[in-house]
N, CA, C and O of each residue as an XYZ file, in Angstrom:
920
protein
N      75.449    118.061    117.775
C      76.544    118.878    118.291
C      77.757    118.016    118.637
O      78.898    118.363    118.331
N      77.475    116.870    119.291
C      78.566    115.963    119.659
C      79.277    115.442    118.424
O      80.505    115.384    118.373
N      78.473    115.060    117.415
C      79.059    114.549    116.178
C      79.907    115.616    115.488
O      80.954    115.309    114.918
N      79.452    116.868    115.541
C      80.200    117.950    114.907
C      81.530    118.167    115.622
O      82.553    118.384    114.973
N      81.526    118.111    116.966
C      82.762    118.273    117.724
C      83.733    117.143    117.418
O      84.934    117.358    117.251
N      83.184    115.932    117.349
C      84.029    114.777    117.049
C      84.635    114.898    115.665
O      85.810    114.592    115.463
N      83.823    115.348    114.702
C      84.304    115.516    113.333
C      85.423    116.551    113.276
O      86.428    116.347    112.595
N      85.246    117.667    113.995
C      86.282    118.709    114.018
C      87.563    118.183    114.648
O      88.665    118.482    114.186
N      87.405    117.397    115.708
C      88.577    116.826    116.377
C      89.342    115.905    115.439
O      90.568    115.976    115.352
N      88.617    115.039    114.739
C      89.260    114.093    113.832
C      89.966    114.816    112.694
O      91.075    114.449    112.304
N      89.315    115.845    112.166
C      89.959    116.618    111.104
C      91.222    117.297    111.620
O      92.226    117.382    110.913
N      91.162    117.780    112.863
C      92.338    118.409    113.455
C      93.493    117.440    113.581
O      94.638    117.777    113.281
N      93.183    116.223    114.031
C      94.212    115.191    114.151
C      94.814    114.882    112.791
O      96.031    114.751    112.656
N      93.951    114.766    111.776
C      94.416    114.453    110.430
C      95.338    115.551    109.897
O      96.369    115.262    109.290
N      94.962    116.807    110.126
C      95.780    117.926    109.649
C      97.151    117.908    110.304
O      98.166    118.135    109.645
N      97.175    117.637    111.610
C      98.458    117.570    112.319
C      99.336    116.478    111.729
O     100.533    116.675    111.521
N      98.732    115.323    111.461
C      99.495    114.206    110.900
C     100.051    114.564    109.529
O     101.216    114.300    109.235
N      99.208    115.170    108.691
C      99.640    115.542    107.344
C     100.766    116.562    107.403
O     101.751    116.446    106.674
N     100.626    117.569    108.274
C     101.661    118.594    108.391
C     102.971    118.003    108.896
O     104.048    118.354    108.415
N     102.867    117.103    109.869
C     104.076    116.453    110.389
C     104.743    115.618    109.310
O     105.968    115.590    109.193
N     103.916    114.937    108.520
C     104.461    114.113    107.442
C     105.177    114.984    106.419
O     106.253    114.630    105.937
N     104.571    116.132    106.087
C     105.186    117.034    105.111
C     106.498    117.587    105.648
O     107.491    117.676    104.927
N     106.487    117.957    106.929
C     107.707    118.501    107.545
C     108.815    117.463    107.553
O     109.960    117.753    107.205
N     108.466    116.269    107.950
C     109.467    115.209    108.012
C     109.944    114.822    106.625
O     111.083    114.392    106.441
N     109.049    114.981    105.641
C     109.422    114.618    104.284
C     110.515    115.507    103.735
O     111.268    115.089    102.856
N     110.619    116.754    104.249
C     111.656    117.669    103.797
C     112.998    117.380    104.468
O     114.055    117.762    103.968
N     112.931    116.714    105.587
C     114.155    116.361    106.299
C     114.271    114.858    106.381
O     113.955    114.137    105.434
N     114.723    114.405    107.516
C     114.871    112.967    107.711
C     113.533    112.357    108.095
O     112.811    112.907    108.926
N     113.201    111.226    107.494
C     111.946    110.565    107.813
C     111.951    110.082    109.263
O     112.978    109.655    109.789
N     110.779    110.161    109.896
C     110.638    109.635    111.238
C     110.740    108.119    111.184
O     109.916    107.454    110.556
N     111.747    107.583    111.838
C     111.936    106.144    111.820
C     111.037    105.498    112.866
O     110.960    105.973    113.999
N     110.376    104.449    112.504
C     109.525    103.707    113.421
C     109.632    102.233    113.077
O     110.085    101.874    111.991
N     109.224    101.396    113.985
C     109.337     99.954    113.770
C     107.962     99.312    113.818
O     107.088     99.791    114.540
N     107.752     98.237    113.063
C     106.464     97.547    113.082
C     106.178     96.968    114.470
O     107.087     96.517    115.168
N     104.925     96.990    114.848
C     104.527     96.391    116.116
C     104.626     94.872    116.019
O     104.058     94.288    115.096
N     105.326     94.215    116.938
C     105.385     92.747    116.894
C     103.984     92.156    116.987
O     103.107     92.718    117.643
N     103.784     91.042    116.340
C     102.497     90.368    116.441
C     102.268     89.881    117.869
O     103.219     89.485    118.545
N     101.019     89.904    118.337
C     100.732     89.299    119.640
C     100.973     87.791    119.558
O     100.924     87.213    118.473
N     101.228     87.167    120.678
C     101.546     85.737    120.667
C     100.356     84.883    120.259
O     100.525     83.760    119.785
N      99.153     85.413    120.442
C      97.950     84.685    120.036
C      96.958     85.663    119.413
O      96.659     86.708    119.990
N      96.455     85.318    118.237
C      95.399     86.130    117.632
C      94.684     85.322    116.553
O      95.174     84.295    116.083
N      93.508     85.824    116.181
C      92.740     85.264    115.070
C      92.483     86.386    114.081
O      92.158     87.508    114.470
N      92.631     86.076    112.800
C      92.429     87.086    111.772
C      91.761     86.468    110.554
O      92.061     85.337    110.170
N      90.854     87.224    109.955
C      90.261     86.831    108.679
C      90.952     87.646    107.595
O      90.978     88.875    107.653
N      91.510     86.954    106.608
C      92.271     87.602    105.547
C      91.573     87.416    104.205
O      91.167     86.309    103.851
N      91.441     88.499    103.474
C      90.945     88.426    102.097
C      92.158     88.566    101.184
O      92.895     89.548    101.268
N      92.359     87.589    100.319
C      93.584     87.528     99.519
C      93.259     87.519     98.033
O      92.413     86.757     97.565
N      93.953     88.385     97.307
C      93.818     88.448     95.856
C      95.176     88.134     95.248
O      96.128     88.899     95.403
N      95.257     87.021     94.567
C      96.512     86.610     93.938
C      96.339     86.645     92.430
O      96.034     85.632     91.801
N      96.539     87.826     91.860
C      96.387     88.026     90.409
C      95.023     87.564     89.918
O      94.916     86.914     88.878
N      93.976     87.903     90.675
C      92.616     87.565     90.274
C      92.087     86.290     90.880
O      90.882     86.044     90.823
N      92.941     85.472     91.456
C      92.509     84.270     92.163
C      92.201     84.667     93.601
O      93.088     85.103     94.334
N      90.932     84.513     94.005
C      90.482     85.040     95.290
C      90.314     83.941     96.333
O      89.951     82.809     96.014
N      90.584     84.297     97.580
C      90.370     83.355     98.672
C      90.226     84.110     99.984
O      90.672     85.248    100.125
N      89.593     83.444    100.935
C      89.473     83.955    102.296
C      90.161     82.955    103.216
O      89.904     81.754    103.141
N      91.036     83.457    104.083
C      91.776     82.591    104.994
C      91.472     82.963    106.436
O      91.590     84.121    106.837
N      91.076     81.955    107.209
C      90.968     82.096    108.659
C      92.333     81.776    109.233
O      92.786     80.634    109.157
N      92.988     82.758    109.798
C      94.321     82.561    110.360
C      94.250     82.524    111.883
O      93.786     83.467    112.524
N      94.721     81.408    112.448
C      94.846     81.280    113.901
C      96.333     81.174    114.213
O      96.992     80.196    113.859
N      96.845     82.195    114.880
C      98.271     82.253    115.203
C      98.446     82.022    116.698
O      97.822     82.698    117.517
N      99.300     81.063    117.048
C      99.504     80.719    118.458
C     100.985     80.444    118.695
O     101.414     79.293    118.772
N     101.753     81.517    118.809
C     103.191     81.381    118.996
C     103.520     80.700    120.316
O     104.480     79.934    120.392
N     102.745     80.964    121.346
C     103.042     80.426    122.673
C     103.041     78.903    122.691
O     103.726     78.284    123.506
N     102.264     78.300    121.784
C     102.235     76.838    121.697
C     102.876     76.330    120.405
O     102.759     75.153    120.066
N     103.552     77.230    119.688
C     104.311     76.829    118.511
C     103.476     76.291    117.369
O     103.831     75.280    116.762
N     102.359     76.960    117.064
C     101.476     76.446    116.018
C     100.791     77.582    115.263
O     100.621     78.686    115.781
N     100.408     77.282    114.040
C      99.770     78.251    113.153
C      98.796     77.491    112.258
O      99.134     76.431    111.731
N      97.589     78.029    112.084
C      96.551     77.305    111.349
C      95.933     78.241    110.321
O      95.419     79.303    110.672
N      95.983     77.850    109.049
C      95.334     78.586    107.966
C      94.201     77.735    107.416
O      94.439     76.656    106.873
N      92.984     78.208    107.552
C      91.821     77.518    106.986
C      91.434     78.302    105.740
O      90.937     79.424    105.834
N      91.662     77.713    104.587
C      91.674     78.436    103.315
C      90.462     78.080    102.455
O      90.262     76.920    102.093
N      89.667     79.085    102.138
C      88.508     78.901    101.266
C      88.737     79.662     99.969
O      88.643     80.889     99.934
N      89.036     78.933     98.913
C      89.188     79.567     97.616
C      87.807     79.787     97.006
O      86.873     79.037     97.289
N      87.680     80.807     96.177
C      86.391     81.129     95.574
C      85.817     79.922     94.843
O      86.433     79.384     93.923
N      84.622     79.505     95.271
C      83.907     78.364     94.685
C      84.740     77.078     94.716
O      84.561     76.200     93.873
N      85.627     76.976     95.664
C      86.469     75.784     95.772
C      86.247     75.062     97.089
O      85.369     75.423     97.873
N      87.046     74.049     97.316
C      86.978     73.290     98.558
C      87.750     74.019     99.654
O      88.588     74.877     99.374
N      87.460     73.669    100.887
C      88.146     74.286    102.018
C      89.375     73.463    102.369
O      89.277     72.279    102.691
N      90.530     74.106    102.300
C      91.799     73.446    102.592
C      92.289     73.860    103.976
O      92.235     75.033    104.343
N      92.766     72.882    104.733
C      93.287     73.125    106.079
C      94.810     73.006    106.043
O      95.356     71.971    105.659
N      95.475     74.071    106.443
C      96.937     74.140    106.441
C      97.384     74.312    107.892
O      97.361     75.418    108.432
N      97.788     73.216    108.511
C      98.156     73.190    109.924
C      99.670     73.105    110.061
O     100.288     72.160    109.571
N     100.266     74.084    110.723
C     101.722     74.201    110.778
C     102.214     74.206    112.226
O     101.597     74.796    113.112
N     103.343     73.530    112.435
C     103.938     73.456    113.769
C     105.355     74.005    113.740
O     106.012     74.012    112.698
N     105.816     74.463    114.891
C     107.119     75.116    114.960
C     108.283     74.152    114.774
O     109.422     74.589    114.609
N     108.018     72.853    114.799
C     109.088     71.880    114.538
C     109.286     71.635    113.046
O     110.084     70.783    112.655
N     108.549     72.391    112.202
C     108.693     72.266    110.757
C     107.691     71.340    110.108
O     107.648     71.247    108.881
N     106.877     70.647    110.901
C     105.878     69.727    110.353
C     104.614     70.485    109.963
O     104.113     71.311    110.726
N     104.107     70.197    108.773
C     102.863     70.802    108.302
C     101.954     69.730    107.723
O     102.415     68.765    107.114
N     100.657     69.916    107.923
C      99.648     69.028    107.351
C      98.740     69.857    106.455
O      98.278     70.931    106.842
N      98.488     69.343    105.249
C      97.569     69.975    104.308
C      96.473     68.961    104.024
O      96.745     67.898    103.465
N      95.233     69.274    104.404
C      94.190     68.254    104.302
C      92.816     68.875    104.068
O      92.603     70.076    104.236
N      91.886     67.989    103.669
C      90.475     68.328    103.538
C      89.697     67.530    104.573
O      90.155     66.484    105.033
N      88.530     68.020    104.936
C      87.664     67.276    105.844
C      86.528     66.583    105.112
O      85.927     65.648    105.641
N      86.224     67.039    103.878
C      85.124     66.432    103.137
C      85.546     65.153    102.423
O      84.711     64.438    101.870
N      86.840     64.870    102.437
C      87.365     63.674    101.799
C      88.690     63.334    102.461
O      89.406     64.228    102.913
N      89.021     62.055    102.523
C      90.248     61.633    103.208
C      91.480     61.918    102.357
O      92.093     61.002    101.810
N      91.832     63.180    102.252
C      93.017     63.590    101.505
C      93.914     64.412    102.421
O      93.461     65.361    103.062
N      95.185     64.041    102.475
C      96.110     64.731    103.361
C      97.538     64.520    102.886
O      97.881     63.456    102.371
N      98.359     65.533    103.062
C      99.792     65.412    102.821
C     100.526     65.965    104.035
O     100.168     67.012    104.576
N     101.546     65.250    104.443
C     102.379     65.701    105.554
C     103.717     66.144    104.990
O     104.336     65.415    104.215
N     104.163     67.322    105.366
C     105.423     67.848    104.849
C     106.291     68.347    105.992
O     105.797     68.714    107.058
N     107.593     68.354    105.749
C     108.519     68.867    106.756
C     109.379     69.961    106.138
O     109.922     69.804    105.044
N     109.492     71.075    106.863
C     110.283     72.217    106.414
C     111.418     72.464    107.400
O     111.369     72.023    108.549
N     112.432     73.170    106.935
C     113.600     73.428    107.773
C     113.361     74.520    108.805
O     114.170     74.708    109.714
N     112.259     75.235    108.669
C     111.965     76.327    109.596
C     110.562     76.154    110.149
O     109.748     75.415    109.595
N     110.292     76.840    111.242
C     108.982     76.750    111.860
C     108.072     77.885    111.439
O     108.183     78.403    110.327
N     107.170     78.272    112.331
C     106.189     79.303    112.005
C     106.810     80.699    112.168
O     107.917     80.850    112.684
N     106.075     81.693    111.721
C     106.512     83.085    111.862
C     106.768     83.446    113.319
O     105.991     83.079    114.201
N     107.848     84.158    113.569
C     108.083     84.723    114.888
C     107.238     85.998    115.037
O     106.921     86.639    114.035
N     106.874     86.368    116.251
C     106.125     87.619    116.431
C     106.871     88.840    115.890
O     106.241     89.800    115.446
N     108.194     88.813    115.924
C     108.983     89.962    115.452
C     109.585     89.711    114.073
O     110.694     90.160    113.786
N     108.857     88.997    113.224
C     109.394     88.624    111.916
C     109.710     89.828    111.025
O     110.468     89.703    110.063
N     109.139     90.983    111.336
C     109.398     92.187    110.533
C     110.585     92.995    111.041
O     110.866     94.080    110.531
N     111.263     92.482    112.020
C     112.430     93.182    112.558
C     113.439     93.448    111.439
O     113.764     92.546    110.666
N     113.929     94.669    111.355
C     114.890     95.018    110.315
C     114.265     95.537    109.037
O     114.980     95.869    108.092
N     112.924     95.615    108.989
C     112.256     96.133    107.793
C     112.539     97.627    107.632
O     112.742     98.338    108.616
N     112.551     98.088    106.391
C     112.833     99.490    106.079
C     111.549    100.311    106.132
O     110.557     99.964    105.491
N     111.571    101.392    106.892
C     110.401    102.257    107.002
C     110.308    103.174    105.791
O     111.291    103.810    105.409
N     109.109    103.244    105.179
C     108.919    104.023    103.959
C     108.047    105.253    104.149
O     107.917    106.061    103.229
N     107.446    105.413    105.325
C     106.599    106.570    105.561
C     105.142    106.193    105.734
O     104.812    105.050    106.049
N     104.261    107.189    105.519
C     102.824    106.989    105.703
C     102.095    107.035    104.367
O     102.507    107.734    103.441
N     101.005    106.279    104.284
C     100.133    106.342    103.116
C      98.789    105.737    103.481
O      98.668    104.977    104.442
N      97.781    106.089    102.693
C      96.452    105.518    102.908
C      96.350    104.182    102.173
O      96.657    104.085    100.985
N      95.915    103.161    102.900
C      95.716    101.829    102.331
C      94.404    101.269    102.866
O      94.179    101.253    104.076
N      93.545    100.814    101.974
C      92.242    100.253    102.355
C      91.443    101.216    103.240
O      90.660    100.783    104.085
N      91.644    102.516    103.042
C      90.899    103.508    103.802
C      91.500    103.869    105.141
O      90.905    104.644    105.890
N      92.670    103.327    105.466
C      93.329    103.606    106.744
C      94.651    104.343    106.505
O      95.370    104.057    105.547
N      94.954    105.288    107.386
C      96.256    105.933    107.342
C      97.259    104.981    107.987
O      97.146    104.661    109.170
N      98.237    104.530    107.207
C      99.127    103.460    107.658
C     100.591    103.865    107.608
O     100.997    104.699    106.799
N     101.370    103.261    108.487
C     102.816    103.246    108.337
C     103.167    102.100    107.400
O     102.547    101.038    107.436
N     104.170    102.331    106.564
C     104.546    101.333    105.553
C     105.997    100.902    105.753
O     106.883    101.724    105.985
N     106.216     99.585    105.657
C     107.570     99.037    105.707
C     107.789     98.090    104.534
O     106.845     97.523    103.983
N     109.027     97.938    104.176
C     109.409     96.989    103.112
C     110.548     96.128    103.628
O     111.459     96.617    104.296
N     110.487     94.847    103.313
C     111.563     93.957    103.741
C     112.144     93.233    102.538
O     111.448     92.505    101.830
N     113.425     93.448    102.324
C     114.247     92.833    101.274
C     113.566     92.790     99.911
O     113.691     91.801     99.189
N     112.849     93.851     99.551
C     112.190     93.937     98.236
C     111.267     92.757     97.979
O     111.050     92.366     96.832
N     110.728     92.194     99.044
C     109.898     90.996     98.897
C     108.482     91.203     99.416
O     107.520     90.710     98.828
N     108.358     91.935    100.517
C     107.040     92.153    101.107
C     106.919     93.600    101.579
O     107.872     94.179    102.102
N     105.727     94.174    101.384
C     105.404     95.517    101.858
C     104.280     95.370    102.875
O     103.252     94.753    102.595
N     104.483     95.933    104.040
C     103.586     95.704    105.180
C     103.018     97.034    105.654
O     103.747     98.013    105.809
N     101.683     97.058    105.888
C     101.002     98.294    106.265
C     100.285     98.104    107.602
O      99.543     97.144    107.808
N     100.536     99.057    108.500
C      99.986     98.990    109.854
C      99.256    100.289    110.168
O      99.775    101.370    109.891
N      98.071    100.200    110.738
C      97.296    101.379    111.104
C      98.132    102.290    112.005
O      98.645    101.858    113.037
N      98.259    103.546    111.604
C      99.113    104.482    112.339
C      98.560    104.823    113.718
O      99.309    105.259    114.593
N      97.261    104.629    113.921
C      96.643    104.962    115.205
C      96.582    103.756    116.135
O      96.979    103.843    117.296
N      96.084    102.630    115.626
C      95.860    101.454    116.482
C      97.014    100.460    116.453
O      97.088     99.570    117.301
N      97.918    100.604    115.479
C      99.045     99.673    115.284
C      98.604     98.270    114.867
O      99.381     97.320    114.964
N      97.376     98.139    114.410
C      96.923     96.841    113.903
C      97.352     96.669    112.449
O      97.369     97.644    111.698
N      97.696     95.452    112.039
C      98.016     95.219    110.629
C      96.781     95.444    109.766
O      95.674     95.054    110.139
N      96.974     96.070    108.624
C      95.877     96.389    107.713
C      96.008     95.637    106.393
O      95.022     95.151    105.839
N      97.229     95.549    105.905
C      97.418     95.033    104.542
C      98.884     94.654    104.366
O      99.765     95.276    104.959
N      99.143     93.634    103.551
C     100.503     93.426    103.083
C     100.462     92.854    101.676
O      99.497     92.197    101.287
N     101.503     93.107    100.932
C     101.559     92.624     99.553
C     102.961     92.121     99.252
O     103.949     92.553     99.846
N     103.009     91.191     98.307
C     104.268     90.576     97.928
C     104.735     91.107     96.574
O     103.953     91.674     95.811
N     106.013     90.914     96.294
C     106.588     91.385     95.033
C     105.870     90.782     93.837
O     105.875     91.363     92.752
N     105.253     89.625     94.022
C     104.552     88.935     92.941
C     103.233     89.609     92.585
O     102.638     89.304     91.552
N     102.770     90.534     93.444
C     101.493     91.195     93.215
C     100.385     90.683     94.109
O      99.315     91.288     94.164
N     100.612     89.585     94.810
C      99.599     89.055     95.708
C      99.367     90.023     96.865
O     100.318     90.487     97.495
N      98.098     90.325     97.139
C      97.772     91.267     98.206
C      96.918     90.593     99.270
O      96.043     89.783     98.964
N      97.185     90.939    100.517
C      96.478     90.377    101.668
C      95.822     91.527    102.424
O      96.503     92.447    102.878
N      94.495     91.471    102.557
C      93.743     92.502    103.257
C      93.255     91.927    104.586
O      92.587     90.893    104.611
N      93.587     92.592    105.678
C      93.204     92.115    107.010
C      91.794     92.612    107.327
O      91.578     93.806    107.534
N      90.840     91.683    107.362
C      89.444     92.045    107.593
C      89.109     92.125    109.078
O      88.365     93.009    109.502
N      89.658     91.200    109.874
C      89.480     91.229    111.326
C      90.806     90.893    111.983
O      91.652     90.221    111.393
N      90.980     91.370    113.219
C      92.216     91.100    113.959
C      91.871     91.041    115.439
O      91.735     92.075    116.094
N      91.728     89.819    115.966
C      91.289     89.603    117.344
C      92.471     89.160    118.205
O      92.875     87.997    118.181
N      93.007     90.094    118.951
C      94.149     89.795    119.816
C      93.705     88.907    120.977
O      92.700     89.184    121.632
N      94.463     87.839    121.224
C      94.169     86.945    122.335
C      93.186     85.838    122.019
O      92.960     84.960    122.852
N      92.593     85.861    120.825
C      91.650     84.803    120.456
C      92.402     83.491    120.263
O      93.457     83.456    119.630
N      91.845     82.410    120.818
C      92.515     81.111    120.786
C      91.551     80.037    120.293
O      90.407     79.961    120.741
N      92.022     79.218    119.376
C      91.240     78.087    118.885
C      91.410     76.927    119.859
O      92.514     76.673    120.340
N      90.318     76.224    120.148
C      90.366     75.114    121.098
C      91.390     74.071    120.667
O      91.573     73.816    119.477
N      92.054     73.473    121.653
C      93.120     72.509    121.377
C      92.662     71.368    120.478
O      93.428     70.896    119.638
N      91.432     70.925    120.646
C      90.928     69.796    119.855
C      90.929     70.098    118.362
O      91.055     69.189    117.542
N      90.789     71.385    118.005
C      90.741     71.774    116.598
C      92.113     71.717    115.932
O      92.214     71.775    114.707
N      93.161     71.603    116.731
C      94.525     71.569    116.196
C      94.984     70.152    115.874
O      96.112     69.953    115.425
N      94.136     69.189    116.096
C      94.503     67.800    115.838
C      94.230     67.450    114.376
O      93.088     67.515    113.924
N      95.272     67.083    113.644
C      95.083     66.660    112.251
C      94.282     65.360    112.224
O      94.387     64.564    113.157
N      93.483     65.123    111.178
C      92.680     63.899    111.082
C      93.547     62.644    111.109
O      94.725     62.683    110.754
N      92.952     61.536    111.532
C      93.685     60.280    111.654
C      94.266     59.834    110.328
O      95.328     59.213    110.287
N      93.560     60.154    109.219
C      94.064     59.698    107.922
C      95.335     60.439    107.501
O      96.028     60.001    106.582
N      95.646     61.553    108.162
C      96.926     62.208    107.885
C      98.091     61.341    108.353
O      99.189     61.418    107.803
N      97.850     60.527    109.357
C      98.898     59.668    109.894
C      98.858     58.276    109.266
O      99.882     57.598    109.182
N      97.679     57.857    108.827
C      97.555     56.537    108.205
C      98.010     56.545    106.754
O      98.634     55.593    106.286
N      97.695     57.629    106.041
C      97.913     57.630    104.597
C      98.891     58.696    104.114
O      99.376     58.627    102.984
N      99.177     59.664    104.948
C      99.994     60.788    104.481
C     101.387     60.336    104.091
O     101.967     59.444    104.710
N     101.912     60.968    103.055
C     103.277     60.708    102.610
C     104.123     61.905    103.010
O     103.849     63.032    102.597
N     105.139     61.664    103.803
C     106.028     62.753    104.199
C     106.910     63.131    103.023
O     107.552     62.267    102.426
N     106.946     64.401    102.686
C     107.710     64.878    101.545
C     108.858     65.739    102.052
O     108.625     66.754    102.709
N     110.089     65.349    101.757
C     111.253     66.069    102.254
C     111.892     66.967    101.197
O     112.424     68.025    101.532
N     111.850     66.565     99.928
C     112.502     67.317     98.861
C     111.666     68.542     98.507
O     110.523     68.381     98.079
N     112.195     69.783     98.671
C     111.422     70.983     98.354
C     110.870     70.985     96.940
O     109.789     71.526     96.705
N     111.589     70.391     95.989
C     111.134     70.379     94.600
C     109.907     69.501     94.420
O     109.146     69.671     93.468
N     109.718     68.559     95.343
C     108.595     67.641     95.228
C     107.387     68.102     96.035
O     106.312     67.514     95.916
N     107.540     69.140     96.851
C     106.468     69.522     97.753
C     105.216     69.989     97.011
O     104.100     69.605     97.362
N     105.408     70.817     95.984
C     104.248     71.290     95.233
C     103.562     70.137     94.511
O     102.336     70.104     94.413
N     104.365     69.177     93.998
C     103.795     68.033     93.294
C     102.957     67.175     94.231
O     101.946     66.602     93.824
N     103.381     67.090     95.484
C     102.703     66.231     96.444
C     101.507     66.904     97.100
O     100.818     66.292     97.916
N     101.258     68.151     96.749
C     100.173     68.880     97.376
C      98.837     68.205     97.127
O      98.641     67.602     96.072
N      97.899     68.293     98.090
C      96.591     67.679     97.924
C      95.732     68.340     96.864
O      94.723     67.765     96.454
N      96.097     69.528     96.407
C      95.351     70.165     95.331
C      96.292     70.534     94.205
O      97.438     70.921     94.439
N      95.812     70.413     93.007
C      96.623     70.697     91.836
C      97.119     72.138     91.860
O      96.339     73.078     92.012
N      98.425     72.290     91.708
C      98.998     73.615     91.601
C      99.186     74.355     92.905
O      99.640     75.499     92.899
N      98.847     73.729     94.035
C      99.012     74.429     95.314
C     100.447     74.317     95.775
O     100.915     73.233     96.123
N     101.140     75.433     95.776
C     102.537     75.448     96.216
C     102.605     76.090     97.592
O     102.432     77.304     97.699
N     102.851     75.321     98.654
C     102.827     75.870    100.000
C     103.999     76.771    100.329
O     104.034     77.365    101.407
N     104.960     76.884     99.427
C     106.092     77.761     99.705
C     106.702     78.272     98.417
O     106.579     77.642     97.366
N     107.362     79.417     98.503
C     108.298     79.832     97.475
C     109.644     79.274     97.908
O     110.023     79.430     99.069
N     110.375     78.630     97.008
C     111.622     77.960     97.407
C     112.596     78.862     98.146
O     113.336     78.391     99.009
N     112.610     80.157     97.823
C     113.587     81.045     98.438
C     112.972     81.984     99.461
O     113.602     82.957     99.875
N     111.753     81.696     99.864
C     111.009     82.602    100.737
C     111.775     82.917    102.021
O     111.957     84.079    102.384
N     112.210     81.883    102.686
C     112.877     82.068    103.974
C     114.188     82.833    103.824
O     114.498     83.702    104.640
N     114.953     82.516    102.792
C     116.234     83.194    102.581
C     116.030     84.673    102.294
O     116.767     85.518    102.800
N     115.021     84.985    101.475
C     114.797     86.378    101.109
C     114.413     87.228    102.316
O     114.725     88.418    102.366
N     113.744     86.625    103.274
C     113.306     87.388    104.435
C     114.226     87.207    105.630
O     113.873     87.544    106.760
N     115.419     86.667    105.363
C     116.477     86.645    106.369
C     116.033     86.020    107.676
O     116.239     86.584    108.750
N     115.430     84.864    107.577
C     115.000     84.040    108.714
C     113.843     84.642    109.501
O     113.500     84.148    110.575
N     113.242     85.702    108.975
C     112.132     86.311    109.694
C     110.785     85.733    109.335
O     109.830     85.878    110.097
N     110.687     85.076    108.186
C     109.394     84.632    107.691
C     109.477     83.158    107.358
O     110.445     82.705    106.749
N     108.472     82.418    107.753
C     108.407     80.997    107.462
C     108.229     80.767    105.966
O     107.412     81.445    105.343
N     108.959     79.845    105.381
C     108.919     79.607    103.939
C     107.517     79.276    103.437
O     107.119     79.736    102.366
N     106.765     78.482    104.201
C     105.509     77.986    103.657
C     104.304     78.788    104.126
O     103.165     78.378    103.902
N     104.538     79.921    104.771
C     103.423     80.702    105.275
C     103.001     81.753    104.255
O     103.151     82.947    104.512
N     102.490     81.348    103.132
C     102.201     82.252    102.032
C     100.705     82.480    101.853
O     100.309     83.367    101.097
N      99.860     81.697    102.533
C      98.423     81.907    102.578
C      97.758     81.937    101.204
O      96.891     82.780    100.974
N      98.125     81.069    100.305
C      97.501     81.134     98.988
C      97.383     79.776     98.330
O      98.163     78.866     98.611
N      96.412     79.648     97.460
C      96.268     78.476     96.624
C      96.290     78.952     95.190
O      95.465     79.774     94.792
N      97.224     78.444     94.415
C      97.279     78.801     93.000
C      96.423     77.832     92.206
O      96.406     76.633     92.486
N      95.714     78.352     91.218
C      94.870     77.476     90.407
C      95.698     76.808     89.332
O      95.169     76.028     88.540
């Protein structure tokens, strides 16, 4: 009986949402803004880049000016992408003493990096009813309409990011943010953007799109693309 009541309630909520969407679709769309990211969270991301698959452990810590992507490509090695708000990034492995240190003109993503995005309405994505936004024809972002949690985002290139978990307030221990000693002993600092992909610790890994930051109007960090190209 309880399950039946709950089911009826959920269907009622869904019908109201659909009717409101239809009504608004005939007139002016209901404008809404993306929820800013919390200052600290942990998320597991499943990423499909034109058939190249990877899982990324994302640790975001705006309060301390740092961002950590632990990237596992399908049947590949685990790459650690450690980024700081001063523009310094380390790309390294732990199974072998390989590391590259790079410097970028911008820091990590701001919590309100989606500010100014264009609202496109509601749609179902990954089984969730989501609000959809687009920013400068470069990224499409989907947020759960009920919980306001990020669900999915995709880039103009076709790369899609599926948010598997989203733990607000989760913090990685400070000791885990320390790059290995060999990053400082052997790393080569790369300043020229054209040379950054060449200097990457893995073949073909481009930590940034050259125009990423410009296209997103200072809202998105150039090298925060969460992908390894084969």
